[in-house]
């Protein structure tokens, strides 16, 4: 397998996992907030195209 | 930390984040240089994404109406929005790449966030009784399929002499949930970033054709909606692609495909813990590492959107059984429309983020491993889907 010049040093992508987890929480929060807005009628039928 | 260091760290984090966004970011975008106004590019990217979303929405309604009564009319009627979304995403990818704008706007193309938010909203349209009923076959299928496909991929990639860390990434990606699993495994085994990029590229290259192939093959084989959903959910690696294929197969296959995929996602933490333990023991790192990080790894790797999906289902089920039926149907209908919008934007992002660049670095061995494991996944997945879901009723 070819490797990029200068890329032979192992770089652990820990930051990837950390960001992915926070993006996970963001999806969790945004999804449930939007659902709450729908169920309370704040986002009414017909608002979305 | 100095401002310069902070800026450098932020730049690295952004690149990593884009790679992690994972379902679809095989290559990390170039870090914006000072003075390039990255926020403006991100805002422009969001505007472009929303514009493409409206285009997909319009095409989904306009093409069947415009072709009604023609030879293409019946075909156009059966084409669901994921097809338009992915094609529009690929076309925009080519145009923006040619103009040199795609990488500048790439921060706006957050496939993973969009698909996970869409799936939380999807939970609202699934009665919790269906989830409870489907839990046992979904868990059994996930455990058996993950074990079989992971072990095959690990063995076959070892046979070809691949590095152990790349073996772990490929095995996790194919057997569990695509790039999210590869990201978690990369953290667990301390893999190289380029290995993560290869794996991410392969996941997308193999997932896109499957979006079209599996719903078609299920129809040809005459599979029931539940078996179709279980086959799709168990086989396609990325959650976004599972949702796209499930949507094309129908609402009931989509529900089962989502439950199966979400179950696999939930088992990601278990596999990450096992990989951490294996590599910690193997490399004989600091004493005590074999036990201390396991619970933390389990929680860190657990996809939190799964909790949102379950909570949405419980809340919507209770709401529907207590509120005025007309209002409840209307409110959940709005949530479904929102879900569709998030999925449209996620599928457009799949096309926008796609890149063949990293594949050139991967060589033929990982491609061969992925192809062989996909065939095994298809065969074992179909067998388990028929055995476990053949008698399932909604």
PDB file of C-alpha atoms in Angstrom, chain B residues 19-317:
ATOM      1  CA  UNK B  19     -12.967  13.317   7.661  1.00  0.00           C
ATOM      2  CA  UNK B  20     -15.140  12.117  10.453  1.00  0.00           C
ATOM      3  CA  UNK B  21     -18.277  13.453   9.044  1.00  0.00           C
ATOM      4  CA  UNK B  22     -17.706  10.555   7.950  1.00  0.00           C
ATOM      5  CA  UNK B  23     -20.271   8.734   6.174  1.00  0.00           C
ATOM      6  CA  UNK B  24     -18.865  10.596   3.295  1.00  0.00           C
ATOM      7  CA  UNK B  25     -15.730  12.484   3.780  1.00  0.00           C
ATOM      8  CA  UNK B  26     -12.981  10.293   2.474  1.00  0.00           C
ATOM      9  CA  UNK B  27     -10.502  13.100   2.121  1.00  0.00           C
ATOM     10  CA  UNK B  28     -10.023  15.872   4.564  1.00  0.00           C
ATOM     11  CA  UNK B  29     -10.644  19.230   2.949  1.00  0.00           C
ATOM     12  CA  UNK B  30      -7.887  21.738   2.715  1.00  0.00           C
ATOM     13  CA  UNK B  31      -7.732  23.973   5.742  1.00  0.00           C
ATOM     14  CA  UNK B  32      -8.781  27.497   4.923  1.00  0.00           C
ATOM     15  CA  UNK B  33      -5.911  29.967   4.870  1.00  0.00           C
ATOM     16  CA  UNK B  34      -5.941  33.146   6.872  1.00  0.00           C
ATOM     17  CA  UNK B  35      -7.928  35.837   5.121  1.00  0.00           C
ATOM     18  CA  UNK B  36     -10.117  33.394   3.170  1.00  0.00           C
ATOM     19  CA  UNK B  37     -13.168  34.052   5.356  1.00  0.00           C
ATOM     20  CA  UNK B  38     -14.026  30.394   6.090  1.00  0.00           C
ATOM     21  CA  UNK B  39     -17.289  31.379   7.778  1.00  0.00           C
ATOM     22  CA  UNK B  40     -18.461  33.102   4.605  1.00  0.00           C
ATOM     23  CA  UNK B  41     -17.610  29.982   2.590  1.00  0.00           C
ATOM     24  CA  UNK B  42     -19.491  27.855   5.090  1.00  0.00           C
ATOM     25  CA  UNK B  43     -22.543  30.122   4.841  1.00  0.00           C
ATOM     26  CA  UNK B  44     -22.311  30.020   1.046  1.00  0.00           C
ATOM     27  CA  UNK B  45     -22.063  26.229   1.270  1.00  0.00           C
ATOM     28  CA  UNK B  46     -25.238  26.095   3.362  1.00  0.00           C
ATOM     29  CA  UNK B  47     -27.027  28.318   0.835  1.00  0.00           C
ATOM     30  CA  UNK B  48     -25.868  26.059  -2.011  1.00  0.00           C
ATOM     31  CA  UNK B  49     -26.962  22.955  -0.094  1.00  0.00           C
ATOM     32  CA  UNK B  50     -30.405  24.397   0.608  1.00  0.00           C
ATOM     33  CA  UNK B  51     -30.740  25.480  -3.028  1.00  0.00           C
ATOM     34  CA  UNK B  52     -29.893  21.977  -4.189  1.00  0.00           C
ATOM     35  CA  UNK B  53     -32.402  20.610  -1.668  1.00  0.00           C
ATOM     36  CA  UNK B  54     -35.150  22.758  -3.214  1.00  0.00           C
ATOM     37  CA  UNK B  55     -34.066  21.573  -6.658  1.00  0.00           C
ATOM     38  CA  UNK B  56     -34.397  17.933  -5.554  1.00  0.00           C
ATOM     39  CA  UNK B  57     -37.793  18.638  -3.997  1.00  0.00           C
ATOM     40  CA  UNK B  58     -38.959  20.267  -7.234  1.00  0.00           C
ATOM     41  CA  UNK B  59     -37.599  17.469  -9.419  1.00  0.00           C
ATOM     42  CA  UNK B  60     -39.337  14.833  -7.276  1.00  0.00           C
ATOM     43  CA  UNK B  61     -42.686  16.512  -7.942  1.00  0.00           C
ATOM     44  CA  UNK B  62     -42.091  17.891 -11.438  1.00  0.00           C
ATOM     45  CA  UNK B  63     -40.550  14.920 -13.297  1.00  0.00           C
ATOM     46  CA  UNK B  64     -43.465  12.457 -12.724  1.00  0.00           C
ATOM     47  CA  UNK B  65     -46.004  15.181 -13.593  1.00  0.00           C
ATOM     48  CA  UNK B  66     -44.132  16.253 -16.730  1.00  0.00           C
ATOM     49  CA  UNK B  67     -43.651  12.709 -18.014  1.00  0.00           C
ATOM     50  CA  UNK B  68     -47.157  11.432 -17.200  1.00  0.00           C
ATOM     51  CA  UNK B  69     -48.582   9.527 -20.147  1.00  0.00           C
ATOM     52  CA  UNK B  70     -45.191   9.071 -21.794  1.00  0.00           C
ATOM     53  CA  UNK B  71     -43.090   5.917 -21.896  1.00  0.00           C
ATOM     54  CA  UNK B  72     -40.935   7.259 -19.061  1.00  0.00           C
ATOM     55  CA  UNK B  73     -43.941   8.191 -16.934  1.00  0.00           C
ATOM     56  CA  UNK B  74     -44.202   4.897 -15.032  1.00  0.00           C
ATOM     57  CA  UNK B  75     -40.469   4.833 -14.329  1.00  0.00           C
ATOM     58  CA  UNK B  76     -40.453   8.478 -13.207  1.00  0.00           C
ATOM     59  CA  UNK B  77     -43.346   7.771 -10.852  1.00  0.00           C
ATOM     60  CA  UNK B  78     -41.323   5.094  -9.064  1.00  0.00           C
ATOM     61  CA  UNK B  79     -38.169   7.175  -8.645  1.00  0.00           C
ATOM     62  CA  UNK B  80     -37.917   8.384  -5.050  1.00  0.00           C
ATOM     63  CA  UNK B  81     -36.171  11.554  -3.858  1.00  0.00           C
ATOM     64  CA  UNK B  82     -32.890   9.858  -2.793  1.00  0.00           C
ATOM     65  CA  UNK B  83     -32.123   9.152  -6.463  1.00  0.00           C
ATOM     66  CA  UNK B  84     -32.534  12.807  -7.465  1.00  0.00           C
ATOM     67  CA  UNK B  85     -30.677  13.944  -4.327  1.00  0.00           C
ATOM     68  CA  UNK B  86     -27.618  11.787  -4.944  1.00  0.00           C
ATOM     69  CA  UNK B  87     -27.499  12.592  -8.670  1.00  0.00           C
ATOM     70  CA  UNK B  88     -27.892  16.324  -8.014  1.00  0.00           C
ATOM     71  CA  UNK B  89     -25.166  16.041  -5.340  1.00  0.00           C
ATOM     72  CA  UNK B  90     -22.764  14.359  -7.781  1.00  0.00           C
ATOM     73  CA  UNK B  91     -23.494  16.952 -10.499  1.00  0.00           C
ATOM     74  CA  UNK B  92     -22.963  19.828  -8.053  1.00  0.00           C
ATOM     75  CA  UNK B  93     -19.787  18.107  -6.823  1.00  0.00           C
ATOM     76  CA  UNK B  94     -18.397  18.105 -10.380  1.00  0.00           C
ATOM     77  CA  UNK B  95     -19.362  21.733 -10.993  1.00  0.00           C
ATOM     78  CA  UNK B  96     -18.094  23.056  -7.643  1.00  0.00           C
ATOM     79  CA  UNK B  97     -14.876  21.021  -7.968  1.00  0.00           C
ATOM     80  CA  UNK B  98     -14.273  22.423 -11.465  1.00  0.00           C
ATOM     81  CA  UNK B  99     -14.768  25.935 -10.086  1.00  0.00           C
ATOM     82  CA  UNK B 100     -12.466  25.198  -7.141  1.00  0.00           C
ATOM     83  CA  UNK B 101     -15.240  25.888  -4.621  1.00  0.00           C
ATOM     84  CA  UNK B 102     -16.126  22.448  -3.238  1.00  0.00           C
ATOM     85  CA  UNK B 103     -13.373  22.173  -0.641  1.00  0.00           C
ATOM     86  CA  UNK B 104     -13.902  25.763   0.478  1.00  0.00           C
ATOM     87  CA  UNK B 105     -17.577  25.040   1.149  1.00  0.00           C
ATOM     88  CA  UNK B 106     -17.065  21.533   2.512  1.00  0.00           C
ATOM     89  CA  UNK B 107     -17.718  22.535   6.136  1.00  0.00           C
ATOM     90  CA  UNK B 108     -21.369  23.026   5.199  1.00  0.00           C
ATOM     91  CA  UNK B 109     -21.809  19.490   3.844  1.00  0.00           C
ATOM     92  CA  UNK B 110     -22.426  17.646   7.115  1.00  0.00           C
ATOM     93  CA  UNK B 111     -23.887  14.336   5.949  1.00  0.00           C
ATOM     94  CA  UNK B 112     -23.555  12.641   9.308  1.00  0.00           C
ATOM     95  CA  UNK B 113     -25.278  15.402  11.273  1.00  0.00           C
ATOM     96  CA  UNK B 114     -28.076  15.670   8.711  1.00  0.00           C
ATOM     97  CA  UNK B 115     -28.736  11.948   8.514  1.00  0.00           C
ATOM     98  CA  UNK B 116     -28.692  11.481  12.290  1.00  0.00           C
ATOM     99  CA  UNK B 117     -31.091  14.376  12.835  1.00  0.00           C
ATOM    100  CA  UNK B 118     -33.320  12.895  10.134  1.00  0.00           C
ATOM    101  CA  UNK B 119     -33.227   9.528  11.891  1.00  0.00           C
ATOM    102  CA  UNK B 120     -34.182  11.042  15.261  1.00  0.00           C
ATOM    103  CA  UNK B 121     -37.205  12.549  13.493  1.00  0.00           C
ATOM    104  CA  UNK B 122     -37.869   9.213  11.789  1.00  0.00           C
ATOM    105  CA  UNK B 123     -38.264   7.718  15.270  1.00  0.00           C
ATOM    106  CA  UNK B 124     -41.444   9.813  15.627  1.00  0.00           C
ATOM    107  CA  UNK B 125     -43.090   7.954  12.754  1.00  0.00           C
ATOM    108  CA  UNK B 126     -42.392   4.488  14.160  1.00  0.00           C
ATOM    109  CA  UNK B 127     -44.767   3.230  16.835  1.00  0.00           C
ATOM    110  CA  UNK B 128     -42.666   2.101  19.778  1.00  0.00           C
ATOM    111  CA  UNK B 129     -44.546  -1.214  19.751  1.00  0.00           C
ATOM    112  CA  UNK B 130     -42.930  -1.958  16.363  1.00  0.00           C
ATOM    113  CA  UNK B 131     -39.477  -1.182  17.766  1.00  0.00           C
ATOM    114  CA  UNK B 132     -40.144  -3.379  20.817  1.00  0.00           C
ATOM    115  CA  UNK B 133     -41.426  -6.196  18.588  1.00  0.00           C
ATOM    116  CA  UNK B 134     -38.482  -5.894  16.212  1.00  0.00           C
ATOM    117  CA  UNK B 135     -35.842  -5.603  18.930  1.00  0.00           C
ATOM    118  CA  UNK B 136     -35.183  -9.325  19.405  1.00  0.00           C
ATOM    119  CA  UNK B 137     -34.698 -10.288  15.739  1.00  0.00           C
ATOM    120  CA  UNK B 138     -32.740  -7.044  15.162  1.00  0.00           C
ATOM    121  CA  UNK B 139     -30.320  -7.767  18.022  1.00  0.00           C
ATOM    122  CA  UNK B 140     -29.906 -11.424  17.026  1.00  0.00           C
ATOM    123  CA  UNK B 141     -29.314 -10.428  13.389  1.00  0.00           C
ATOM    124  CA  UNK B 142     -26.863  -7.685  14.346  1.00  0.00           C
ATOM    125  CA  UNK B 143     -24.829  -9.957  16.642  1.00  0.00           C
ATOM    126  CA  UNK B 144     -24.624 -12.829  14.145  1.00  0.00           C
ATOM    127  CA  UNK B 145     -24.013 -10.661  11.083  1.00  0.00           C
ATOM    128  CA  UNK B 146     -21.423  -8.419  12.725  1.00  0.00           C
ATOM    129  CA  UNK B 147     -19.546 -11.439  14.071  1.00  0.00           C
ATOM    130  CA  UNK B 148     -19.595 -13.347  10.769  1.00  0.00           C
ATOM    131  CA  UNK B 149     -18.653 -10.395   8.558  1.00  0.00           C
ATOM    132  CA  UNK B 150     -16.080  -8.957  10.976  1.00  0.00           C
ATOM    133  CA  UNK B 151     -14.294 -12.301  11.354  1.00  0.00           C
ATOM    134  CA  UNK B 152     -14.353 -12.989   7.600  1.00  0.00           C
ATOM    135  CA  UNK B 153     -12.980  -9.529   6.789  1.00  0.00           C
ATOM    136  CA  UNK B 154     -10.315  -9.801   9.504  1.00  0.00           C
ATOM    137  CA  UNK B 155      -9.257 -13.243   8.240  1.00  0.00           C
ATOM    138  CA  UNK B 156      -9.289 -12.369   4.527  1.00  0.00           C
ATOM    139  CA  UNK B 157      -7.430  -9.078   4.980  1.00  0.00           C
ATOM    140  CA  UNK B 158      -4.833 -10.951   7.057  1.00  0.00           C
ATOM    141  CA  UNK B 159      -4.501 -13.463   4.252  1.00  0.00           C
ATOM    142  CA  UNK B 160      -3.618 -10.586   1.912  1.00  0.00           C
ATOM    143  CA  UNK B 161      -1.065  -9.289   4.404  1.00  0.00           C
ATOM    144  CA  UNK B 162      -2.748  -5.989   5.316  1.00  0.00           C
ATOM    145  CA  UNK B 163      -1.649  -4.050   8.397  1.00  0.00           C
ATOM    146  CA  UNK B 164      -3.575  -5.028  11.560  1.00  0.00           C
ATOM    147  CA  UNK B 165      -4.878  -1.503  12.110  1.00  0.00           C
ATOM    148  CA  UNK B 166      -6.238  -1.240   8.581  1.00  0.00           C
ATOM    149  CA  UNK B 167      -7.743  -4.716   9.059  1.00  0.00           C
ATOM    150  CA  UNK B 168      -9.558  -3.434  12.143  1.00  0.00           C
ATOM    151  CA  UNK B 169     -10.880  -0.390  10.287  1.00  0.00           C
ATOM    152  CA  UNK B 170     -12.050  -2.364   7.259  1.00  0.00           C
ATOM    153  CA  UNK B 171     -13.642  -5.081   9.389  1.00  0.00           C
ATOM    154  CA  UNK B 172     -15.488  -2.559  11.572  1.00  0.00           C
ATOM    155  CA  UNK B 173     -16.662  -0.460   8.632  1.00  0.00           C
ATOM    156  CA  UNK B 174     -18.036  -3.396   6.658  1.00  0.00           C
ATOM    157  CA  UNK B 175     -19.601  -5.280   9.530  1.00  0.00           C
ATOM    158  CA  UNK B 176     -21.098  -2.457  11.614  1.00  0.00           C
ATOM    159  CA  UNK B 177     -21.976   0.932  10.199  1.00  0.00           C
ATOM    160  CA  UNK B 178     -19.515   2.284   7.674  1.00  0.00           C
ATOM    161  CA  UNK B 179     -17.386   5.305   8.359  1.00  0.00           C
ATOM    162  CA  UNK B 180     -18.761   5.955  11.853  1.00  0.00           C
ATOM    163  CA  UNK B 181     -17.517   2.515  12.845  1.00  0.00           C
ATOM    164  CA  UNK B 182     -14.197   3.105  11.118  1.00  0.00           C
ATOM    165  CA  UNK B 183     -13.775   6.376  13.023  1.00  0.00           C
ATOM    166  CA  UNK B 184     -14.514   4.659  16.329  1.00  0.00           C
ATOM    167  CA  UNK B 185     -12.198   1.753  15.465  1.00  0.00           C
ATOM    168  CA  UNK B 186      -9.478   4.191  14.365  1.00  0.00           C
ATOM    169  CA  UNK B 187      -9.606   5.809  17.780  1.00  0.00           C
ATOM    170  CA  UNK B 188      -9.557   2.411  19.486  1.00  0.00           C
ATOM    171  CA  UNK B 189      -6.569   1.020  17.581  1.00  0.00           C
ATOM    172  CA  UNK B 190      -4.696   4.323  17.005  1.00  0.00           C
ATOM    173  CA  UNK B 191      -4.824   3.947  13.221  1.00  0.00           C
ATOM    174  CA  UNK B 192      -3.250   6.362  10.761  1.00  0.00           C
ATOM    175  CA  UNK B 193      -5.392   9.106   9.291  1.00  0.00           C
ATOM    176  CA  UNK B 194      -4.730   7.933   5.749  1.00  0.00           C
ATOM    177  CA  UNK B 195      -6.004   4.466   6.697  1.00  0.00           C
ATOM    178  CA  UNK B 196      -9.227   6.075   7.855  1.00  0.00           C
ATOM    179  CA  UNK B 197      -9.423   7.992   4.579  1.00  0.00           C
ATOM    180  CA  UNK B 198      -8.998   4.789   2.498  1.00  0.00           C
ATOM    181  CA  UNK B 199     -11.685   3.038   4.484  1.00  0.00           C
ATOM    182  CA  UNK B 200     -14.072   5.993   4.234  1.00  0.00           C
ATOM    183  CA  UNK B 201     -13.590   6.114   0.466  1.00  0.00           C
ATOM    184  CA  UNK B 202     -14.243   2.407   0.079  1.00  0.00           C
ATOM    185  CA  UNK B 203     -17.398   2.592   2.188  1.00  0.00           C
ATOM    186  CA  UNK B 204     -18.905   5.223  -0.091  1.00  0.00           C
ATOM    187  CA  UNK B 205     -17.754   3.606  -3.342  1.00  0.00           C
ATOM    188  CA  UNK B 206     -19.469   0.352  -2.346  1.00  0.00           C
ATOM    189  CA  UNK B 207     -22.529   1.904  -0.675  1.00  0.00           C
ATOM    190  CA  UNK B 208     -23.742   4.091  -3.546  1.00  0.00           C
ATOM    191  CA  UNK B 209     -24.468   1.242  -6.009  1.00  0.00           C
ATOM    192  CA  UNK B 210     -26.056  -0.789  -3.208  1.00  0.00           C
ATOM    193  CA  UNK B 211     -28.613   1.987  -2.650  1.00  0.00           C
ATOM    194  CA  UNK B 212     -30.047   1.123  -6.056  1.00  0.00           C
ATOM    195  CA  UNK B 213     -29.158  -2.564  -6.225  1.00  0.00           C
ATOM    196  CA  UNK B 214     -30.730  -3.883  -3.014  1.00  0.00           C
ATOM    197  CA  UNK B 215     -34.259  -2.432  -3.395  1.00  0.00           C
ATOM    198  CA  UNK B 216     -34.272  -3.705  -6.990  1.00  0.00           C
ATOM    199  CA  UNK B 217     -32.956  -7.170  -6.017  1.00  0.00           C
ATOM    200  CA  UNK B 218     -35.479  -7.411  -3.175  1.00  0.00           C
ATOM    201  CA  UNK B 219     -38.272  -6.762  -5.648  1.00  0.00           C
ATOM    202  CA  UNK B 220     -36.890  -9.366  -8.063  1.00  0.00           C
ATOM    203  CA  UNK B 221     -36.637 -11.936  -5.262  1.00  0.00           C
ATOM    204  CA  UNK B 222     -40.152 -11.146  -4.041  1.00  0.00           C
ATOM    205  CA  UNK B 223     -39.019 -10.458  -0.485  1.00  0.00           C
ATOM    206  CA  UNK B 224     -41.539  -9.229   2.082  1.00  0.00           C
ATOM    207  CA  UNK B 225     -41.241  -5.625   3.369  1.00  0.00           C
ATOM    208  CA  UNK B 226     -39.698  -6.782   6.666  1.00  0.00           C
ATOM    209  CA  UNK B 227     -37.158  -9.094   4.994  1.00  0.00           C
ATOM    210  CA  UNK B 228     -36.320  -6.363   2.479  1.00  0.00           C
ATOM    211  CA  UNK B 229     -35.728  -3.867   5.278  1.00  0.00           C
ATOM    212  CA  UNK B 230     -33.652  -6.318   7.302  1.00  0.00           C
ATOM    213  CA  UNK B 231     -31.511  -7.168   4.268  1.00  0.00           C
ATOM    214  CA  UNK B 232     -30.948  -3.503   3.451  1.00  0.00           C
ATOM    215  CA  UNK B 233     -30.268  -2.536   7.063  1.00  0.00           C
ATOM    216  CA  UNK B 234     -27.892  -5.417   7.620  1.00  0.00           C
ATOM    217  CA  UNK B 235     -25.917  -5.077   4.414  1.00  0.00           C
ATOM    218  CA  UNK B 236     -25.390  -1.480   3.428  1.00  0.00           C
ATOM    219  CA  UNK B 237     -22.590  -0.037   5.511  1.00  0.00           C
ATOM    220  CA  UNK B 238     -23.442   3.601   5.957  1.00  0.00           C
ATOM    221  CA  UNK B 239     -26.550   4.689   7.808  1.00  0.00           C
ATOM    222  CA  UNK B 240     -27.253   7.371   5.198  1.00  0.00           C
ATOM    223  CA  UNK B 241     -27.196   4.845   2.368  1.00  0.00           C
ATOM    224  CA  UNK B 242     -29.416   2.450   4.348  1.00  0.00           C
ATOM    225  CA  UNK B 243     -31.969   5.218   4.734  1.00  0.00           C
ATOM    226  CA  UNK B 244     -31.771   6.062   1.028  1.00  0.00           C
ATOM    227  CA  UNK B 245     -32.264   2.432  -0.025  1.00  0.00           C
ATOM    228  CA  UNK B 246     -35.018   1.898   2.566  1.00  0.00           C
ATOM    229  CA  UNK B 247     -36.847   4.990   1.334  1.00  0.00           C
ATOM    230  CA  UNK B 248     -36.773   3.644  -2.203  1.00  0.00           C
ATOM    231  CA  UNK B 249     -38.063   0.255  -1.041  1.00  0.00           C
ATOM    232  CA  UNK B 250     -41.030   1.748   0.852  1.00  0.00           C
ATOM    233  CA  UNK B 251     -42.133   2.989   4.292  1.00  0.00           C
ATOM    234  CA  UNK B 252     -42.264  -0.439   6.014  1.00  0.00           C
ATOM    235  CA  UNK B 253     -38.878  -1.612   4.659  1.00  0.00           C
ATOM    236  CA  UNK B 254     -37.483   1.773   5.731  1.00  0.00           C
ATOM    237  CA  UNK B 255     -38.733   1.261   9.299  1.00  0.00           C
ATOM    238  CA  UNK B 256     -37.178  -2.212   9.624  1.00  0.00           C
ATOM    239  CA  UNK B 257     -33.977  -1.165   7.839  1.00  0.00           C
ATOM    240  CA  UNK B 258     -33.625   1.724  10.286  1.00  0.00           C
ATOM    241  CA  UNK B 259     -34.252  -0.440  13.349  1.00  0.00           C
ATOM    242  CA  UNK B 260     -31.694  -3.007  12.136  1.00  0.00           C
ATOM    243  CA  UNK B 261     -29.116  -0.333  11.328  1.00  0.00           C
ATOM    244  CA  UNK B 262     -29.669   1.525  14.587  1.00  0.00           C
ATOM    245  CA  UNK B 263     -29.155  -1.757  16.453  1.00  0.00           C
ATOM    246  CA  UNK B 264     -25.853  -2.260  14.634  1.00  0.00           C
ATOM    247  CA  UNK B 265     -24.897   1.317  15.478  1.00  0.00           C
ATOM    248  CA  UNK B 266     -25.630   0.634  19.139  1.00  0.00           C
ATOM    249  CA  UNK B 267     -23.270  -2.363  19.103  1.00  0.00           C
ATOM    250  CA  UNK B 268     -20.461  -0.176  17.803  1.00  0.00           C
ATOM    251  CA  UNK B 269     -19.333   0.585  21.340  1.00  0.00           C
ATOM    252  CA  UNK B 270     -18.997  -3.107  22.173  1.00  0.00           C
ATOM    253  CA  UNK B 271     -16.771  -3.733  19.149  1.00  0.00           C
ATOM    254  CA  UNK B 272     -14.706  -0.621  19.941  1.00  0.00           C
ATOM    255  CA  UNK B 273     -14.121  -1.928  23.474  1.00  0.00           C
ATOM    256  CA  UNK B 274     -13.077  -5.358  22.181  1.00  0.00           C
ATOM    257  CA  UNK B 275     -10.700  -3.776  19.649  1.00  0.00           C
ATOM    258  CA  UNK B 276      -9.207  -1.496  22.307  1.00  0.00           C
ATOM    259  CA  UNK B 277      -8.614  -4.462  24.594  1.00  0.00           C
ATOM    260  CA  UNK B 278      -7.102  -6.547  21.784  1.00  0.00           C
ATOM    261  CA  UNK B 279      -4.696  -3.853  20.636  1.00  0.00           C
ATOM    262  CA  UNK B 280      -3.823  -2.795  24.179  1.00  0.00           C
ATOM    263  CA  UNK B 281      -2.910  -6.352  25.123  1.00  0.00           C
ATOM    264  CA  UNK B 282      -1.140  -6.905  21.812  1.00  0.00           C
ATOM    265  CA  UNK B 283       1.054  -3.863  22.041  1.00  0.00           C
ATOM    266  CA  UNK B 284       1.496  -4.186  25.814  1.00  0.00           C
ATOM    267  CA  UNK B 285       1.028  -0.511  26.442  1.00  0.00           C
ATOM    268  CA  UNK B 286       0.880   1.141  29.839  1.00  0.00           C
ATOM    269  CA  UNK B 287      -0.110  -1.180  32.636  1.00  0.00           C
ATOM    270  CA  UNK B 288      -3.769  -0.898  33.589  1.00  0.00           C
ATOM    271  CA  UNK B 289      -4.964   0.047  30.108  1.00  0.00           C
ATOM    272  CA  UNK B 290      -6.616  -3.317  29.670  1.00  0.00           C
ATOM    273  CA  UNK B 291      -9.487  -2.557  32.028  1.00  0.00           C
ATOM    274  CA  UNK B 292      -9.702   1.154  32.811  1.00  0.00           C
ATOM    275  CA  UNK B 293     -10.733   2.577  29.417  1.00  0.00           C
ATOM    276  CA  UNK B 294     -13.398   0.029  28.554  1.00  0.00           C
ATOM    277  CA  UNK B 295     -16.458   1.738  30.030  1.00  0.00           C
ATOM    278  CA  UNK B 296     -15.307   5.140  28.806  1.00  0.00           C
ATOM    279  CA  UNK B 297     -14.684   3.716  25.341  1.00  0.00           C
ATOM    280  CA  UNK B 298     -18.103   2.075  25.386  1.00  0.00           C
ATOM    281  CA  UNK B 299     -19.852   5.361  26.212  1.00  0.00           C
ATOM    282  CA  UNK B 300     -17.720   7.473  23.842  1.00  0.00           C
ATOM    283  CA  UNK B 301     -18.367   5.098  20.966  1.00  0.00           C
ATOM    284  CA  UNK B 302     -22.074   4.763  21.636  1.00  0.00           C
ATOM    285  CA  UNK B 303     -23.973   6.732  18.968  1.00  0.00           C
ATOM    286  CA  UNK B 304     -26.062   9.205  20.962  1.00  0.00           C
ATOM    287  CA  UNK B 305     -28.555   9.772  18.154  1.00  0.00           C
ATOM    288  CA  UNK B 306     -29.838   6.228  18.838  1.00  0.00           C
ATOM    289  CA  UNK B 307     -31.125   7.543  22.178  1.00  0.00           C
ATOM    290  CA  UNK B 308     -32.831  10.396  20.333  1.00  0.00           C
ATOM    291  CA  UNK B 309     -34.417   7.917  17.892  1.00  0.00           C
ATOM    292  CA  UNK B 310     -35.845   5.843  20.769  1.00  0.00           C
ATOM    293  CA  UNK B 311     -37.024   8.880  22.764  1.00  0.00           C
ATOM    294  CA  UNK B 312     -38.736  10.301  19.648  1.00  0.00           C
ATOM    295  CA  UNK B 313     -40.561   7.017  19.110  1.00  0.00           C
ATOM    296  CA  UNK B 314     -41.718   6.803  22.745  1.00  0.00           C
ATOM    297  CA  UNK B 315     -42.817  10.471  22.852  1.00  0.00           C
ATOM    298  CA  UNK B 316     -44.672  10.277  19.527  1.00  0.00           C
ATOM    299  CA  UNK B 317     -46.359   6.980  20.483  1.00  0.00           C
TER     300      UNK B 317
END
